Coordinates of C-alpha atoms in Angstrom, one line a residue:
M23 CA -24.1 58.7 -28.7
K24 CA -20.3 58.4 -28.3
I25 CA -17.9 56.7 -30.7
D26 CA -14.4 56.2 -29.3
K27 CA -11.4 56.0 -31.7
W28 CA -8.6 53.7 -30.6
F29 CA -5.4 52.3 -32.0
P30 CA -4.2 55.0 -34.3
T31 CA -1.4 54.4 -36.9
A32 CA 1.0 57.3 -36.9
I33 CA 3.0 58.1 -40.0
Y34 CA 5.7 60.8 -39.9
C35 CA 6.0 62.5 -43.3
E36 CA 8.5 65.2 -44.3
N37 CA 9.4 66.5 -47.8
D38 CA 12.5 68.0 -49.3
V39 CA 15.0 66.3 -46.9
C40 CA 18.7 66.5 -47.8
L41 CA 18.0 67.4 -51.4
N42 CA 21.5 68.8 -51.9
D43 CA 22.9 65.3 -51.2
I44 CA 20.6 63.3 -53.5
S45 CA 23.2 62.7 -56.3
T46 CA 25.8 61.6 -53.8
Y47 CA 23.4 59.1 -52.2
E48 CA 22.4 57.7 -55.6
T49 CA 26.0 57.2 -56.8
T50 CA 27.1 55.7 -53.4
I51 CA 24.1 53.3 -53.4
K52 CA 24.8 52.1 -56.9
N53 CA 28.4 51.5 -56.1
I54 CA 27.5 49.5 -53.0
L55 CA 25.2 47.3 -55.1
M56 CA 28.0 46.6 -57.5
Q57 CA 30.5 45.9 -54.8
H58 CA 28.4 43.9 -52.3
G59 CA 25.6 42.6 -54.5
Y60 CA 21.9 42.5 -53.5
G61 CA 19.2 40.1 -52.6
K62 CA 15.8 39.7 -54.2
G63 CA 13.1 37.5 -53.0
G64 CA 11.0 36.6 -49.9
M65 CA 9.0 39.8 -49.1
Q66 CA 11.2 41.9 -51.2
H67 CA 10.7 41.7 -55.0
V68 CA 13.2 44.5 -55.3
S69 CA 17.0 44.7 -55.5
S70 CA 18.0 45.2 -51.8
T71 CA 21.2 45.4 -49.8
H72 CA 19.3 44.4 -46.7
Q73 CA 21.1 41.1 -46.5
T74 CA 24.4 42.2 -48.1
Y75 CA 25.1 45.7 -46.7
D76 CA 22.9 47.2 -44.1
T77 CA 25.2 49.8 -42.6
L78 CA 24.8 52.8 -44.8
H79 CA 24.5 55.0 -41.7
K80 CA 28.1 54.4 -40.9
L81 CA 29.3 55.9 -44.2
K82 CA 30.5 59.5 -44.3
E83 CA 28.3 60.2 -47.4
F84 CA 25.2 59.7 -45.3
I85 CA 26.1 61.7 -42.2
N86 CA 23.6 64.5 -43.1
L87 CA 20.8 62.1 -43.6
K88 CA 21.7 60.1 -40.5
T89 CA 21.7 63.3 -38.4
H90 CA 18.4 64.4 -39.8
I91 CA 16.7 61.1 -39.2
L92 CA 17.9 60.8 -35.6
N93 CA 16.8 64.3 -34.9
R94 CA 13.3 63.8 -36.3
A95 CA 13.0 60.3 -34.9
S96 CA 13.7 61.6 -31.4
K97 CA 10.8 64.0 -31.7
F98 CA 8.6 61.4 -33.3
A99 CA 9.4 58.8 -30.5
Y100 CA 8.5 61.5 -27.9
E101 CA 5.1 62.1 -29.6
L102 CA 4.5 58.3 -29.7
G103 CA 4.9 58.3 -25.9
Y104 CA 8.5 57.1 -25.6
T105 CA 9.2 60.2 -23.4
N106 CA 12.0 58.6 -21.3
Q107 CA 13.8 57.0 -24.3
S108 CA 13.3 59.6 -27.1
D109 CA 16.8 61.1 -26.6
N110 CA 18.4 57.7 -27.0
V111 CA 17.2 56.8 -30.5
Q112 CA 19.8 54.9 -32.6
I113 CA 19.9 53.4 -36.0
K114 CA 20.0 49.6 -35.9
N115 CA 20.4 49.2 -39.7
M116 CA 20.1 51.1 -42.9
W117 CA 20.0 49.6 -46.4
A118 CA 19.1 50.5 -49.9
N119 CA 16.4 49.2 -52.2
I120 CA 16.4 49.8 -56.0
S121 CA 13.3 48.8 -57.8
H122 CA 12.3 48.8 -61.5
K123 CA 9.2 48.1 -63.6
S124 CA 7.1 45.2 -62.2
D125 CA 9.0 45.1 -58.8
Y126 CA 6.9 45.2 -55.6
L127 CA 7.0 44.5 -51.9
F128 CA 4.6 42.1 -50.2
P129 CA 2.8 43.5 -47.1
H130 CA 5.2 43.1 -44.2
T131 CA 6.4 44.6 -40.9
H132 CA 9.9 45.1 -39.4
S133 CA 10.8 43.1 -36.3
D134 CA 13.3 43.8 -33.6
S135 CA 12.9 47.6 -33.8
V136 CA 10.6 50.4 -32.6
I137 CA 10.5 52.8 -35.5
S138 CA 11.2 52.1 -39.2
G139 CA 11.3 54.4 -42.1
A140 CA 12.0 55.1 -45.8
Y141 CA 13.8 57.9 -47.5
Y142 CA 13.3 58.4 -51.2
V143 CA 16.5 59.1 -53.1
K144 CA 14.8 58.7 -56.4
G145 CA 11.0 58.7 -56.5
H146 CA 8.1 59.6 -58.7
E147 CA 4.6 61.0 -58.2
D148 CA 3.1 57.8 -59.6
L149 CA 4.8 55.6 -57.0
K150 CA 3.2 54.9 -53.7
I151 CA 3.8 53.1 -50.5
K152 CA 0.7 51.6 -48.9
F153 CA 0.1 51.3 -45.2
L154 CA -2.5 48.7 -44.2
T155 CA -4.6 48.2 -41.1
P156 CA -3.7 45.0 -39.2
Q157 CA -7.4 44.0 -39.0
N158 CA -8.7 40.7 -40.1
R159 CA -10.3 41.4 -43.5
M160 CA -12.9 38.7 -43.1
I161 CA -15.7 41.2 -42.9
K162 CA -17.5 43.0 -45.7
S163 CA -15.9 46.4 -46.6
P164 CA -18.0 49.5 -46.0
D165 CA -19.8 51.2 -48.9
K166 CA -18.2 54.5 -47.9
F167 CA -14.8 54.6 -46.0
S168 CA -14.3 57.1 -43.2
E169 CA -11.8 57.6 -40.4
L170 CA -13.6 54.8 -38.5
S171 CA -13.2 52.3 -41.4
Y172 CA -10.1 53.0 -43.5
E173 CA -8.3 49.8 -44.5
F174 CA -5.2 51.5 -46.0
C175 CA -3.6 54.8 -46.9
D176 CA -1.1 55.7 -49.6
Y177 CA 1.8 58.1 -49.5
E178 CA 3.5 59.2 -52.7
C179 CA 7.2 58.3 -53.0
Y180 CA 8.6 61.7 -53.9
T181 CA 12.3 62.3 -54.2
G182 CA 13.5 63.7 -50.8
R183 CA 10.5 62.4 -48.8
L184 CA 11.2 60.9 -45.4
L185 CA 8.6 58.6 -43.8
M186 CA 8.7 57.0 -40.4
F187 CA 6.3 54.7 -38.7
K188 CA 6.1 52.2 -35.8
S189 CA 7.9 49.1 -36.9
N190 CA 4.8 46.9 -36.5
T191 CA 2.9 48.9 -39.2
T192 CA 2.1 46.8 -42.2
H193 CA 3.3 48.3 -45.4
A194 CA 3.7 47.3 -49.0
T195 CA 4.2 48.6 -52.6
E196 CA 2.2 47.5 -55.6
K197 CA 3.7 46.5 -58.9
Q198 CA 5.9 49.4 -60.1
L199 CA 4.9 51.1 -63.4
V200 CA 7.9 53.4 -63.8
D201 CA 11.5 52.6 -64.5
E202 CA 13.5 53.2 -61.3
K203 CA 13.0 54.0 -57.6
I204 CA 15.8 54.2 -55.0
V205 CA 14.9 54.0 -51.3
I206 CA 17.0 54.1 -48.2
S207 CA 15.2 52.0 -45.5
F208 CA 16.1 51.9 -41.9
N209 CA 15.2 50.6 -38.4
L210 CA 15.5 52.5 -35.2
D211 CA 15.7 51.4 -31.6
F212 CA 16.7 52.9 -28.2
S213 CA 20.3 52.6 -26.9
I214 CA 20.6 51.1 -23.5

């Protein structure tokens, strides 16, 4: 008997990224929220600068993070099979989300990009991001999940953790039980 495994979902995960800059990131993000405001609604039941200020990567305070993301994203893109474009990764947009108790994100994907990601400026071991399979859930769930039947996976939202994934990967967060989480989200594409 042979069982083939197709259509993997790749998640890049790295811990302890740019920890020396965390306090600068938090202060800058909170200042941007005060100056530019934030949106809340639609898929985002969190305070987000996605619609009001999505160019964090252009600020000098985020140069170390930007450089780190681009370096790792280039390698990730290469591993995903984008061998001819991997050296041309660019950040399309980068914004901040601040969430509090009871906030959450509906399952969603990011359009108009190839790789998306999240960097946790302020996280907590009890906070998780959930990645979901795009399968139609109109069938009975198995009694025992395995690598052939997983419906989702969770990653803890630790301070300093960087996650990247293909932009069409469905992801969400459940209702938050701790006080505050600060995330920098971003989309990447290839320059022409």
